[in-house]
Tab-separated table of C-alpha atoms in Angstrom:
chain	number	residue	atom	x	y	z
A	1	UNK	CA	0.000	0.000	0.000
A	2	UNK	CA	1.942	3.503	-1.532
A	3	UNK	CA	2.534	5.773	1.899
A	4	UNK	CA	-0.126	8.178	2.068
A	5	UNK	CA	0.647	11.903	3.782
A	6	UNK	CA	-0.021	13.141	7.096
A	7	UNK	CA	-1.517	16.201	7.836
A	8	UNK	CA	-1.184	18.055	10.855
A	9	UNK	CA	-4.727	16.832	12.618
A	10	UNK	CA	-4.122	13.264	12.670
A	11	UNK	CA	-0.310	13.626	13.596
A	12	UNK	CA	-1.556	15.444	16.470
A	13	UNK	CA	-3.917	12.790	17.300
A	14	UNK	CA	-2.142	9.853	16.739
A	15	UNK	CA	0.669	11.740	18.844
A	16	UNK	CA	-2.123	12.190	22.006
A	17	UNK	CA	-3.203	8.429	21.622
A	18	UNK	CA	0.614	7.056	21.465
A	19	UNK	CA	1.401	9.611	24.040
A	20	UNK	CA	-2.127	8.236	26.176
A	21	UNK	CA	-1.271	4.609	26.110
A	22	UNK	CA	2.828	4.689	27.167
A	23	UNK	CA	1.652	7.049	29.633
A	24	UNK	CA	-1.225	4.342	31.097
A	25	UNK	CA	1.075	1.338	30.497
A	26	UNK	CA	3.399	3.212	32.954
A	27	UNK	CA	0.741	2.567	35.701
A	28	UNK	CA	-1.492	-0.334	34.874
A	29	UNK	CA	-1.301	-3.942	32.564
A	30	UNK	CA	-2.131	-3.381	29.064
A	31	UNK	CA	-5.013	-5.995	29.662
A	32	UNK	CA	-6.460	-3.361	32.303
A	33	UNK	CA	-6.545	-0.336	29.590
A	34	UNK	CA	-9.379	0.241	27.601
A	35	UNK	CA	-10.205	2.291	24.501
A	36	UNK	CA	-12.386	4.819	26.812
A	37	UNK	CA	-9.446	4.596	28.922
A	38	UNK	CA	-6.948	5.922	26.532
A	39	UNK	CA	-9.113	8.383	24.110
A	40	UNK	CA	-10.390	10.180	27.801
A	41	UNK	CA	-6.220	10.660	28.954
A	42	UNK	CA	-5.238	11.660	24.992
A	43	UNK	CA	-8.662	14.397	24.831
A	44	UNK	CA	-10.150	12.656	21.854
A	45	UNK	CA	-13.462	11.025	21.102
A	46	UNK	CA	-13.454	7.103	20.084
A	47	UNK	CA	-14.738	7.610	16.691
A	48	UNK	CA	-10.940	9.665	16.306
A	49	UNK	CA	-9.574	6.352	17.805
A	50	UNK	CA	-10.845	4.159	15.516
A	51	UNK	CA	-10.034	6.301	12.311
A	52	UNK	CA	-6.316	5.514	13.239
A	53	UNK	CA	-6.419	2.351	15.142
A	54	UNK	CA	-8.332	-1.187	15.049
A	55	UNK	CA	-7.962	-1.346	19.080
A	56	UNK	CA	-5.440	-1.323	21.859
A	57	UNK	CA	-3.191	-3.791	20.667
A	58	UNK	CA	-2.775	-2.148	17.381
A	59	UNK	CA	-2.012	1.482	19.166
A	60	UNK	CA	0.216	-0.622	21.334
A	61	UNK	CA	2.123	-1.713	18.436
A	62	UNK	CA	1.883	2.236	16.897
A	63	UNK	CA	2.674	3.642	20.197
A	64	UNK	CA	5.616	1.632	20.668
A	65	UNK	CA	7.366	1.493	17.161
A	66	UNK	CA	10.657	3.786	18.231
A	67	UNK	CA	10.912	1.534	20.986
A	68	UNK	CA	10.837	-1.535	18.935
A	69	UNK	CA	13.222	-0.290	16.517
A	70	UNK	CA	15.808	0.128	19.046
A	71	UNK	CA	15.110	-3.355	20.262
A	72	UNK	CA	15.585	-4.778	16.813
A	73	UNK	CA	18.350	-2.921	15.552
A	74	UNK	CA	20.190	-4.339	18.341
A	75	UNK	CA	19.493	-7.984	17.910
A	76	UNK	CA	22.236	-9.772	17.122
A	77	UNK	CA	19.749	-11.764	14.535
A	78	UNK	CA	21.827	-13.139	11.914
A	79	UNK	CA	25.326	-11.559	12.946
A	80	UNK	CA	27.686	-13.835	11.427
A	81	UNK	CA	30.564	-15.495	13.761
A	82	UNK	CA	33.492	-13.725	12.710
A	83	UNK	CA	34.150	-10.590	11.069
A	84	UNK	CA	35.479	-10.000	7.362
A	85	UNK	CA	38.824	-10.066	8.422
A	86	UNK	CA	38.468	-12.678	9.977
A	87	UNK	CA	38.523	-11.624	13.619
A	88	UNK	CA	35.922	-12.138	16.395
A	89	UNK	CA	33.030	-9.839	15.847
A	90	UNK	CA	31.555	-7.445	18.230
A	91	UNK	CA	28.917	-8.718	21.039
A	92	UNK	CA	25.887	-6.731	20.796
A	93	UNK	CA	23.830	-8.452	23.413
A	94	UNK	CA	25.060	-5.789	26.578
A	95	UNK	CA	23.288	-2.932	24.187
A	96	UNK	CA	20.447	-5.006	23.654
A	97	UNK	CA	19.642	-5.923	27.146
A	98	UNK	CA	20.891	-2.450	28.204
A	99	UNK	CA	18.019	-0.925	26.247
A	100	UNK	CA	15.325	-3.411	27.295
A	101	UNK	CA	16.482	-2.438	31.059
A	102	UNK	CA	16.324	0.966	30.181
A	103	UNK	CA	12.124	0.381	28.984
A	104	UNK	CA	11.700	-2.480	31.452
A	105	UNK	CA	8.039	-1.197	32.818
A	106	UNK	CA	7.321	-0.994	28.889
A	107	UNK	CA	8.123	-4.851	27.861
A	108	UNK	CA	6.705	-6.061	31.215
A	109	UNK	CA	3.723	-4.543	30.115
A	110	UNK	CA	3.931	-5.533	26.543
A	111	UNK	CA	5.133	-9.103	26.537
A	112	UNK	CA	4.736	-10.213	29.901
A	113	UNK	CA	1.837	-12.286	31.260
A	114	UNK	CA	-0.606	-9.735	31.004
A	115	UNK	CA	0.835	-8.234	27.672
A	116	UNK	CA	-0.462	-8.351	24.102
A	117	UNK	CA	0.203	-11.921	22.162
A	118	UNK	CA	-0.437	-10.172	19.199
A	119	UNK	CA	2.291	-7.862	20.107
A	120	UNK	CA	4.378	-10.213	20.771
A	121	UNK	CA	4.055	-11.954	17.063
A	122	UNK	CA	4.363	-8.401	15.213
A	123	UNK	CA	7.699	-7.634	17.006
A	124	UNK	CA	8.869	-11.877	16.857
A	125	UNK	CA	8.157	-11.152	13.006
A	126	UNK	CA	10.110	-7.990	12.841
A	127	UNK	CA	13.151	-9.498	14.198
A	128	UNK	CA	12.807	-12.586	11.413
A	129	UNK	CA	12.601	-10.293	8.823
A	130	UNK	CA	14.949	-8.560	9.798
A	131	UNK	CA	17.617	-11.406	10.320
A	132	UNK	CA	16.329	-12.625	7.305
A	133	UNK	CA	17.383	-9.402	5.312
A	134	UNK	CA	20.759	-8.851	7.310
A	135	UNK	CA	21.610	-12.432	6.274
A	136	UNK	CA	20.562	-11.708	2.093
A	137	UNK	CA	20.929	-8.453	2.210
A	138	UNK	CA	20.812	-8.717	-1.978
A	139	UNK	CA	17.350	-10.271	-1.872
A	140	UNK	CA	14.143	-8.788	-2.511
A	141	UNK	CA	12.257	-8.856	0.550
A	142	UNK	CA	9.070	-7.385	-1.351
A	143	UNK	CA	7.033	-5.093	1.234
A	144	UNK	CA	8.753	-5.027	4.040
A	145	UNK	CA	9.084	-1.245	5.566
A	146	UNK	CA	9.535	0.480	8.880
A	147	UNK	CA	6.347	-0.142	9.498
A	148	UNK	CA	4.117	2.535	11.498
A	149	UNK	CA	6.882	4.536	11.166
A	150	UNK	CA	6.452	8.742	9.975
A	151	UNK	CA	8.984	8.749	6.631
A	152	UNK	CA	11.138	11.501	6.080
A	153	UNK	CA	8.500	13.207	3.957
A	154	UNK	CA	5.777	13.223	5.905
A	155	UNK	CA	4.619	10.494	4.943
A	156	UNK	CA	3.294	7.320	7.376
A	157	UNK	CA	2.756	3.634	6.374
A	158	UNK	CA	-0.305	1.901	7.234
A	159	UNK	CA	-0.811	0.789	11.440
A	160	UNK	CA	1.497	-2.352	12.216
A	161	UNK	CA	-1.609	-4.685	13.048
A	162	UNK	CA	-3.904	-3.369	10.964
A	163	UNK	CA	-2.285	-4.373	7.325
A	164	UNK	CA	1.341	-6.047	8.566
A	165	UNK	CA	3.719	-5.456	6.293
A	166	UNK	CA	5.967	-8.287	8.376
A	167	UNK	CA	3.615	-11.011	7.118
A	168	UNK	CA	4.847	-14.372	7.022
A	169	UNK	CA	4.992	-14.896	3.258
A	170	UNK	CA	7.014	-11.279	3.458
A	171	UNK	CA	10.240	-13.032	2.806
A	172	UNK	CA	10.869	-16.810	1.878
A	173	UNK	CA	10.724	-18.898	4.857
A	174	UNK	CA	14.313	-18.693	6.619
A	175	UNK	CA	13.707	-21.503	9.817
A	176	UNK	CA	17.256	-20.270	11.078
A	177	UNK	CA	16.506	-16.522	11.290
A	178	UNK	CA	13.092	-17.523	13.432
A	179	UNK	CA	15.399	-19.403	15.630
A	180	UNK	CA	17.564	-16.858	16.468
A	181	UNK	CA	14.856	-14.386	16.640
A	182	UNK	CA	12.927	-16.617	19.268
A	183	UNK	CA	16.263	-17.153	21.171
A	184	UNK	CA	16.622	-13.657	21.434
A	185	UNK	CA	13.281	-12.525	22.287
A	186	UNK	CA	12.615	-15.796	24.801
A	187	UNK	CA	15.944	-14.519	26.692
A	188	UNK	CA	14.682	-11.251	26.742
A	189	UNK	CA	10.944	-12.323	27.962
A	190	UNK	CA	12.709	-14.517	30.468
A	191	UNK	CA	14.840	-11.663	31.435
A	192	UNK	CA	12.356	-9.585	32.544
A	193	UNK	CA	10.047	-12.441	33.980
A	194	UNK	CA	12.891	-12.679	37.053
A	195	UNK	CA	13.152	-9.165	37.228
A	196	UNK	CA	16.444	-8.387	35.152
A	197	UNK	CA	19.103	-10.541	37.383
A	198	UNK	CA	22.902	-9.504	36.114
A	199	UNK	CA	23.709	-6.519	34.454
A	200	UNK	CA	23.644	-6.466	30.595
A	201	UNK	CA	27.491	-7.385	30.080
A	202	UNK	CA	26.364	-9.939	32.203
A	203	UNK	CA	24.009	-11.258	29.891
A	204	UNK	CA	26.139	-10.580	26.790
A	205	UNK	CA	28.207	-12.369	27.784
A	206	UNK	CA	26.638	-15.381	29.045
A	207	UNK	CA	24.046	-15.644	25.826
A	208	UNK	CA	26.565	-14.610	22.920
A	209	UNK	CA	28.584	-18.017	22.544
A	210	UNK	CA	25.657	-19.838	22.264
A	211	UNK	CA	24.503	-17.549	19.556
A	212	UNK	CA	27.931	-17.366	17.596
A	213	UNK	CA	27.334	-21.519	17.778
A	214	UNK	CA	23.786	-21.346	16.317
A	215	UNK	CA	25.108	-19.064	13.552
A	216	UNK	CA	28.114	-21.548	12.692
A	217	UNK	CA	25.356	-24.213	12.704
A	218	UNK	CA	23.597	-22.193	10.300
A	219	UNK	CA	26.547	-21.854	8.083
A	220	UNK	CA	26.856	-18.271	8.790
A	221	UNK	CA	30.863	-18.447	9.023
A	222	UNK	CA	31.175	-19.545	5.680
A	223	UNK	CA	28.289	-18.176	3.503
A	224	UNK	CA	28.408	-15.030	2.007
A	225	UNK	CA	24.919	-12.587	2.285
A	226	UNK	CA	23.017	-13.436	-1.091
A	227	UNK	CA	24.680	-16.661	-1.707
A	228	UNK	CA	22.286	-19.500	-3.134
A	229	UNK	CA	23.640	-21.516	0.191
A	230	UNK	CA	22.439	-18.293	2.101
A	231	UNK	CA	18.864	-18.206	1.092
């Protein structure tokens, strides 16, 4: 679906309602929030809620789409084993669980117990795509975008929930970027579950050999991005 512009009225809007629901998810589960609950804290009607959004879960998704972008540009989804020169590659794990520490209230809210298991799929997609792409970087991954996101131009694509550009048949069907992408999110679901034990290096560097073996597994070390072995 082409990006369609923004104007000023529903950026302001969707702006209250994201602005609403972080703000309510900061003292209540998501399950406890309702639509009433949100539109009444933003100062807008439900009719304006429902213009922009199919229901909480999708503003959830909306609301929270900086947030998620953080947590997937720091997955280490897909990082091969060893760097082009051949030396040990960076450990992004301390940054990752560093920033979920840093929004802790947030992902309790979101993908604990009590969170949103549709949620939880849109941002377990994300991360597959987006090992998928890091690992073919030459393929054509068809629609994916930064979805929700405001473009450079104004512009906004279409709610997360409401028409997903990170649909399964998005990309060809890569079982070794969902794996990583369920490692990582599980450890960062169980994580929070016993209340963030360990500091992030702590976790880095506990989780990252296990992840530099799945990727040798995977025949990450020796594939190159785009390869026919690759995809």
């Amino acid at each position: 679906m082409p990006a369609r512009p923004m104007d000023p009225r529903t950026r302001r809007s969707r702006s209250a309602l994201e602005t609403a629901l972080r703000e309510l998810i900061a003292e209540r589960d998501l399950s406890q929030i309702s639509v009433s609950d949100i539109t009444k804290r933003a100062g807008v009607n439900r009719s304006t809620f429902y213009e922009h959004y199919t229901d909480v879960h999708d503003l959830a998704a909306a609301a929270c789409t900086t947030v998620f972008d953080e947590l997937v540009a720091a997955s280490p989804a897909a990082v091969p084993p060893a760097t082009p020169d051949g030396g040990p590659p960076d450990n992004p794990l301390p940054d990752l669980f560093a920033h979920v520490a840093e929004h802790a209230p947030l992902y309790r809210a979101l993908l604990g117990d009590d969170g949103s298991a549709r949620v939880i799929n849109h941002l377990l997609q994300r991360m597959t795509v987006t090992a998928h792409i890091r690992r073919n970087p030459a393929q054509d991954t068809g629609p994916y975008e930064a979805d929700g996101a405001v473009l450079a131009d104004g512009a906004v694509q279409p709610s997360p929930l409401a028409d997903d550009p990170v649909a399964p048949g998005s990309t060809p069907h890569d079982p070794a970027a969902g794996f990583v992408a369920g490692a990582v999110l599980g450890s960062v679901v169980d994580w929070l579950r016993h209340g963030c034990p360990g500091t992030p290096e702590e976790m880095g560097a506990a989780l990252w050999p296990l992840l530099i073996g799945v990727a040798a597994a995977a025949g990450w070390e020796t594939e190159q991005p785009g390869s026919p072995a690759a995809g």
